[in-house]
Amino acid sequence: MIRGDEKLLIEAAKRKNVVLEIVDVREQIFDPTNFKYDFDVVLERCVSTTKGMHTIEFFESIGIPVVNCLSVARTCENKFTTSLALIAHDVPTPRFALVFSEREAKTAIERIGGYPAVLKPVSGSWGRLLARINDIYALEAMIEQKTTLGGPHHHAFYIQQYIKKPGRDIRIHVIGGRVVAAIYRQSSHWVTNTARGAEPIPCSIDRQLENIALRAAEAVGGGVLGIDIFETKKGYLVNEINHTMEFKNVQRVTGINVASAIINYCLDISKK
Amino acid sequence: MWEVEVKFMNSTNVICPICDGKIQIPGNTEEAELITCSFCNNKLEVKKEKGKFKLIEAPKVEEDWGE
């Protein structure tokens, strides 16, 4: 489906005289023995992560480069995998753990800093299904609900250290190894996604912010990434990394043509 | 100003499938584009049938939607 972000990409491509073919994956039959195509690179923009992951896998299997590539997408779509990649590359990130039972969840929370803690699904977006666990009783209730009502993917409990934010967090875009733009996402709520009502305002990028964003991008394999960062007294912490990033708010409030940067990156990939 | 005028000179009228409101969509509207009905505020998807635009109710947000 074409949303505001995709509209911006289409306009940016047209301005550069890039021949664009919009492929609606809902109308495709991904049969590698019988798939006709005439393009050099795929920019994956599925709003559905499930459809997106399979799409990336298919096009890579028939030799077409995809932005972002499968290994980057796999790392970013799972919060636990992302956190492991960040730790492996010494990128500062909140303490975290993954558990499969209530008993281990209780121990994990004690180890990562106590209550409150944050319970998240390993895969999810737009600030949905996040729970701030304020005490052991809330933890017990949430685990019971997820275990009873959720599918198997909700039975992996990703627990993250709760970071008290200064009423905002940062979304910064790294494209092709370069920091392009950043916004603060301001909210009185602890969840600061714009999808949850946070207000985007321009963020100036200091050297430390740039450095951690670039290191985080490298940790997950690079590409076109939207990186969420917390500010703390001890410095920046990388929270999550998005691989099919939305950017229309960033483009609107900063005036920076993020869409154009994405198209340029795709053109670079197509030439490799 | 000129670009806006051109877009709307080529605009098309389509009917909201939910409230029957007549919506004008710009000439640069793409198939599969999401729009919001200005009358009932519902999310709609643009489809093309036999060369003409029509609107259907947009798919409901699913758990795996996002970035």
Coordinates of C-alpha atoms in Angstrom, one line a residue:
Chain A
M1 CA 0.0 0.0 0.0
I2 CA 1.2 3.5 -0.7
R3 CA 1.4 5.7 2.3
G4 CA 2.8 9.2 2.7
D5 CA 6.4 7.8 2.9
E6 CA 6.0 5.8 -0.4
K7 CA 4.5 8.9 -2.1
L8 CA 7.6 10.8 -1.2
L9 CA 9.8 8.0 -2.6
I10 CA 7.8 8.0 -5.8
E11 CA 8.2 11.7 -6.2
A12 CA 11.9 11.6 -5.4
A13 CA 12.4 8.8 -8.0
K14 CA 10.5 10.7 -10.6
R15 CA 12.6 13.8 -10.1
K16 CA 15.7 11.8 -10.7
N17 CA 14.2 10.2 -13.8
V18 CA 14.4 6.8 -12.2
V19 CA 12.2 4.2 -13.9
L20 CA 10.0 2.9 -11.0
E21 CA 7.9 -0.2 -11.0
I22 CA 5.5 -0.4 -8.0
V23 CA 5.0 -4.0 -7.1
D24 CA 2.0 -4.8 -4.9
V25 CA 3.1 -8.1 -3.3
R26 CA -0.5 -8.9 -2.5
E27 CA -1.0 -9.5 -6.2
Q28 CA 2.2 -11.5 -6.8
I29 CA 3.0 -15.2 -7.1
F30 CA 6.5 -15.7 -5.8
D31 CA 7.4 -18.7 -7.8
P32 CA 11.1 -18.6 -8.6
T33 CA 10.7 -20.8 -11.7
N34 CA 8.2 -18.5 -13.3
F35 CA 8.7 -14.8 -12.2
K36 CA 9.1 -12.2 -14.8
Y37 CA 10.9 -8.9 -13.8
D38 CA 12.7 -6.1 -15.3
F39 CA 14.4 -4.2 -12.5
D40 CA 17.8 -3.8 -11.0
V41 CA 17.1 -3.3 -7.3
V42 CA 14.1 -3.7 -5.0
L43 CA 13.2 -1.2 -2.3
E44 CA 11.1 -3.2 0.2
R45 CA 8.3 -1.0 1.7
C46 CA 5.7 -3.5 2.9
V47 CA 3.8 -2.3 5.9
S48 CA 3.4 -6.0 6.9
T49 CA 6.7 -7.3 8.3
T50 CA 5.6 -10.9 7.4
K51 CA 5.0 -10.0 3.7
G52 CA 8.2 -7.8 3.7
M53 CA 10.5 -10.6 5.0
H54 CA 9.2 -13.1 2.5
T55 CA 9.5 -10.6 -0.3
I56 CA 13.1 -9.8 0.5
E57 CA 13.9 -13.5 0.7
F58 CA 12.3 -14.2 -2.7
F59 CA 14.0 -11.4 -4.6
E60 CA 17.4 -12.1 -3.1
S61 CA 16.9 -15.8 -4.0
I62 CA 16.5 -14.8 -7.7
G63 CA 19.5 -12.6 -7.6
I64 CA 18.0 -9.1 -7.2
P65 CA 19.6 -6.9 -4.5
V66 CA 17.1 -5.6 -2.0
V67 CA 17.1 -2.6 0.3
N68 CA 17.3 -3.6 3.0
C69 CA 18.9 -7.0 2.6
L70 CA 17.6 -10.1 4.3
S71 CA 20.3 -10.2 7.0
V72 CA 19.7 -6.6 8.0
A73 CA 15.9 -7.1 8.0
R74 CA 16.2 -10.3 10.1
T75 CA 18.4 -8.5 12.7
C76 CA 16.2 -5.5 13.0
E77 CA 12.7 -7.1 12.9
N78 CA 13.5 -9.0 16.2
K79 CA 14.3 -6.8 19.2
F80 CA 16.2 -9.5 20.9
T81 CA 18.4 -10.1 17.8
T82 CA 18.9 -6.4 17.5
S83 CA 20.0 -6.1 21.1
L84 CA 22.4 -9.0 20.7
A85 CA 24.0 -7.4 17.6
L86 CA 24.4 -4.1 19.5
I87 CA 26.0 -5.8 22.5
A88 CA 28.3 -7.8 20.1
H89 CA 29.5 -4.5 18.7
D90 CA 29.8 -2.6 22.0
V91 CA 27.0 -0.2 21.2
P92 CA 25.5 1.2 24.4
T93 CA 21.9 -0.1 24.8
P94 CA 19.6 -0.7 27.8
R95 CA 20.1 -3.9 29.7
F96 CA 17.9 -6.7 28.4
A97 CA 17.1 -10.4 28.7
L98 CA 14.9 -12.9 26.9
V99 CA 13.0 -15.5 29.0
F100 CA 10.3 -18.0 28.5
S101 CA 8.8 -18.3 32.0
E102 CA 7.5 -16.2 34.8
R103 CA 10.1 -17.4 37.3
E104 CA 13.0 -16.4 35.0
A105 CA 11.3 -13.1 34.2
K106 CA 11.4 -12.2 37.9
T107 CA 15.0 -13.1 38.2
A108 CA 15.9 -11.3 34.9
I109 CA 14.2 -8.1 36.2
E110 CA 16.2 -8.2 39.4
R111 CA 19.4 -8.6 37.4
I112 CA 18.8 -5.8 34.9
G113 CA 17.9 -3.1 37.5
G114 CA 14.6 -4.0 39.1
Y115 CA 11.2 -2.4 38.7
P116 CA 10.0 -0.7 36.7
A117 CA 11.0 -2.7 33.7
V118 CA 9.6 -2.9 30.1
L119 CA 8.1 -6.0 28.6
K120 CA 7.9 -6.1 24.8
P121 CA 7.0 -8.6 22.1
V122 CA 10.2 -9.5 20.2
S123 CA 8.6 -8.3 17.0
G124 CA 6.3 -5.2 16.9
S125 CA 6.1 -1.6 15.9
W126 CA 4.5 1.7 16.5
G127 CA 4.9 1.4 20.3
R128 CA 2.2 -1.2 20.5
L129 CA 2.0 -4.0 23.0
L130 CA 4.6 -2.5 25.3
A131 CA 4.1 -2.8 29.0
R132 CA 5.8 -0.9 31.8
I133 CA 6.0 -3.4 34.6
N134 CA 5.9 -1.5 37.8
D135 CA 6.0 -4.4 40.2
I136 CA 5.9 -8.1 40.5
Y137 CA 2.1 -8.3 40.5
A138 CA 2.0 -6.5 37.1
L139 CA 4.6 -8.9 35.8
E140 CA 2.6 -11.9 36.9
A141 CA -0.5 -10.6 35.3
M142 CA 1.2 -9.7 32.0
I143 CA 2.9 -13.0 31.7
E144 CA -0.3 -14.9 32.4
Q145 CA -2.2 -12.8 29.8
K146 CA 0.5 -13.3 27.1
T147 CA 0.8 -17.0 27.8
T148 CA -2.9 -17.5 27.7
L149 CA -4.1 -15.1 25.1
G150 CA -1.1 -14.6 22.8
G151 CA 0.2 -16.9 20.1
P152 CA 3.6 -18.7 20.4
H153 CA 5.5 -15.6 19.4
H154 CA 4.2 -13.9 22.5
H155 CA 5.6 -16.6 24.7
A156 CA 9.1 -15.2 24.3
F157 CA 9.3 -12.4 26.9
Y158 CA 11.8 -9.7 25.9
I159 CA 12.5 -7.7 29.0
Q160 CA 14.3 -4.3 28.8
Q161 CA 15.6 -2.0 31.5
Y162 CA 13.3 0.9 31.9
I163 CA 15.0 4.1 31.0
K164 CA 13.6 7.4 32.4
K165 CA 13.5 9.6 29.4
P166 CA 13.5 13.4 29.5
G167 CA 10.0 13.6 27.9
R168 CA 11.4 12.5 24.5
D169 CA 13.5 10.2 22.6
I170 CA 15.4 10.5 19.3
R171 CA 14.7 9.0 15.9
I172 CA 17.8 9.3 13.7
H173 CA 18.1 8.1 10.1
V174 CA 21.2 6.5 8.8
I175 CA 21.4 5.8 5.1
G176 CA 24.3 4.1 3.5
G177 CA 26.6 4.8 6.4
R178 CA 25.7 8.4 6.7
V179 CA 23.5 10.2 9.2
V180 CA 20.9 12.1 7.3
A181 CA 18.4 13.6 9.7
A182 CA 17.0 13.3 13.2
I183 CA 14.0 14.3 15.3
Y184 CA 13.1 14.4 18.9
R185 CA 9.8 12.6 19.6
Q186 CA 8.3 14.5 22.4
S187 CA 5.7 13.1 24.7
S188 CA 4.6 13.2 28.4
H189 CA 3.9 9.5 28.0
W190 CA 6.7 7.0 28.5
V191 CA 6.0 5.6 25.0
T192 CA 7.4 8.2 22.6
N193 CA 6.4 6.8 19.2
T194 CA 4.8 9.3 16.9
A195 CA 2.2 6.7 16.1
R196 CA 1.2 7.0 19.8
G197 CA 0.9 10.8 19.6
A198 CA 4.5 12.0 20.3
E199 CA 5.3 15.3 18.6
P200 CA 8.2 15.3 16.2
I201 CA 10.6 18.3 16.4
P202 CA 13.9 18.8 14.8
C203 CA 17.0 17.4 16.6
S204 CA 20.4 18.8 16.1
I205 CA 23.0 16.0 15.7
D206 CA 26.1 16.3 17.9
R207 CA 29.2 14.3 17.3
Q208 CA 28.3 11.7 20.0
L209 CA 24.8 11.2 18.6
E210 CA 26.2 10.7 15.1
N211 CA 28.9 8.4 16.4
I212 CA 26.5 6.1 18.2
A213 CA 24.0 6.1 15.3
L214 CA 26.7 5.1 12.9
R215 CA 28.0 2.3 15.2
A216 CA 24.4 1.0 15.7
A217 CA 23.8 1.0 11.9
E218 CA 27.0 -0.9 11.4
A219 CA 26.2 -3.4 14.1
V220 CA 23.1 -4.6 12.2
G221 CA 24.6 -4.5 8.8
G222 CA 23.9 -1.0 7.5
G223 CA 21.4 0.1 4.9
V224 CA 18.4 2.4 5.3
L225 CA 17.7 2.5 9.0
G226 CA 15.6 4.4 11.5
I227 CA 17.3 4.2 14.9
D228 CA 15.6 5.0 18.2
I229 CA 17.9 6.4 20.8
F230 CA 17.5 7.4 24.5
E231 CA 19.3 10.3 26.2
T232 CA 20.6 9.5 29.7
K233 CA 22.9 11.2 32.1
K234 CA 25.5 8.7 31.2
G235 CA 25.1 9.2 27.5
Y236 CA 23.1 7.9 24.6
L237 CA 21.6 4.4 24.5
V238 CA 20.3 2.7 21.4
N239 CA 16.8 1.3 22.0
E240 CA 15.6 -0.2 18.7
I241 CA 16.4 -0.2 15.0
N242 CA 13.8 -0.1 12.2
H243 CA 14.6 -1.5 8.8
T244 CA 11.5 -0.4 6.8
M245 CA 11.6 3.0 8.4
E246 CA 8.9 5.6 8.1
F247 CA 10.3 9.1 7.6
K248 CA 7.6 11.4 6.4
N249 CA 7.5 13.2 9.8
V250 CA 11.3 13.6 9.8
Q251 CA 11.2 15.0 6.3
R252 CA 8.4 17.3 7.1
V253 CA 9.8 18.9 10.3
T254 CA 13.5 19.0 9.2
G255 CA 13.0 19.8 5.6
I256 CA 15.7 17.2 4.7
N257 CA 14.8 15.1 1.7
V258 CA 15.2 11.7 3.3
A259 CA 13.3 10.1 0.3
S260 CA 15.9 11.4 -2.1
A261 CA 18.7 10.0 0.1
I262 CA 17.0 6.6 0.0
I263 CA 16.6 6.6 -3.7
N264 CA 20.2 7.6 -4.2
Y265 CA 21.3 4.7 -1.9
C266 CA 19.2 2.3 -4.0
L267 CA 20.8 3.6 -7.2
D268 CA 24.2 3.0 -5.6
I269 CA 23.2 -0.6 -4.7
S270 CA 22.0 -1.2 -8.2
K271 CA 25.4 -0.3 -9.6
K272 CA 27.3 -2.8 -7.5
Chain B
M1 CA 1.0 27.0 -7.2
W2 CA 1.3 25.7 -10.8
E3 CA 2.0 22.2 -9.7
V4 CA -1.0 22.2 -7.4
E5 CA -3.2 23.5 -10.2
V6 CA -2.0 20.8 -12.6
K7 CA -2.6 18.1 -10.1
F8 CA -6.2 19.1 -9.5
M9 CA -6.9 19.8 -13.2
N10 CA -6.3 16.1 -13.7
S11 CA -8.3 15.1 -10.6
T12 CA -11.0 12.4 -10.5
N13 CA -14.2 12.1 -8.5
V14 CA -14.7 8.9 -6.7
I15 CA -17.2 7.7 -4.2
C16 CA -16.5 6.6 -0.7
P17 CA -17.8 3.1 -0.3
I18 CA -18.6 3.7 3.3
C19 CA -20.5 7.0 3.4
D20 CA -21.1 7.6 -0.4
G21 CA -19.3 10.9 -0.1
K22 CA -17.9 12.3 -3.4
I23 CA -14.1 12.6 -3.0
Q24 CA -11.8 14.4 -5.4
I25 CA -8.5 12.6 -5.8
P26 CA -5.5 14.3 -7.4
G27 CA -4.2 13.3 -10.8
N28 CA -1.0 11.9 -9.3
T29 CA -2.8 9.4 -7.1
E30 CA -1.3 5.9 -7.4
E31 CA -3.1 2.6 -7.3
A32 CA -2.9 1.1 -3.8
E33 CA -2.5 4.5 -2.2
L34 CA -4.2 5.1 1.1
I35 CA -6.3 8.1 1.6
T36 CA -8.8 9.3 4.2
C37 CA -12.4 10.1 3.4
S38 CA -12.9 13.8 4.1
F39 CA -16.5 13.1 5.1
C40 CA -16.4 10.1 7.3
N41 CA -12.7 10.0 8.1
N42 CA -12.4 6.3 7.3
K43 CA -9.2 5.0 5.7
L44 CA -9.6 4.0 2.1
E45 CA -7.5 2.3 -0.6
V46 CA -7.4 3.4 -4.2
K47 CA -7.9 0.7 -6.7
K48 CA -8.0 0.8 -10.5
E49 CA -10.6 -1.2 -12.4
K50 CA -10.8 -1.0 -16.2
G51 CA -8.7 2.1 -16.1
K52 CA -10.9 3.9 -13.7
F53 CA -10.2 4.7 -10.0
K54 CA -12.4 3.3 -7.3
L55 CA -12.1 3.2 -3.5
I56 CA -12.3 0.3 -1.2
E57 CA -12.1 0.2 2.6
A58 CA -8.4 0.0 3.6
P59 CA -7.2 -3.2 5.2
K60 CA -7.4 -3.1 9.0
V61 CA -4.1 -2.7 10.8
E62 CA -2.6 -6.0 11.7
E63 CA -0.2 -7.0 14.5
D64 CA 2.8 -7.3 12.2
W65 CA 2.4 -3.9 10.6
G66 CA 5.0 -1.3 11.2
E67 CA 8.6 -0.3 10.6

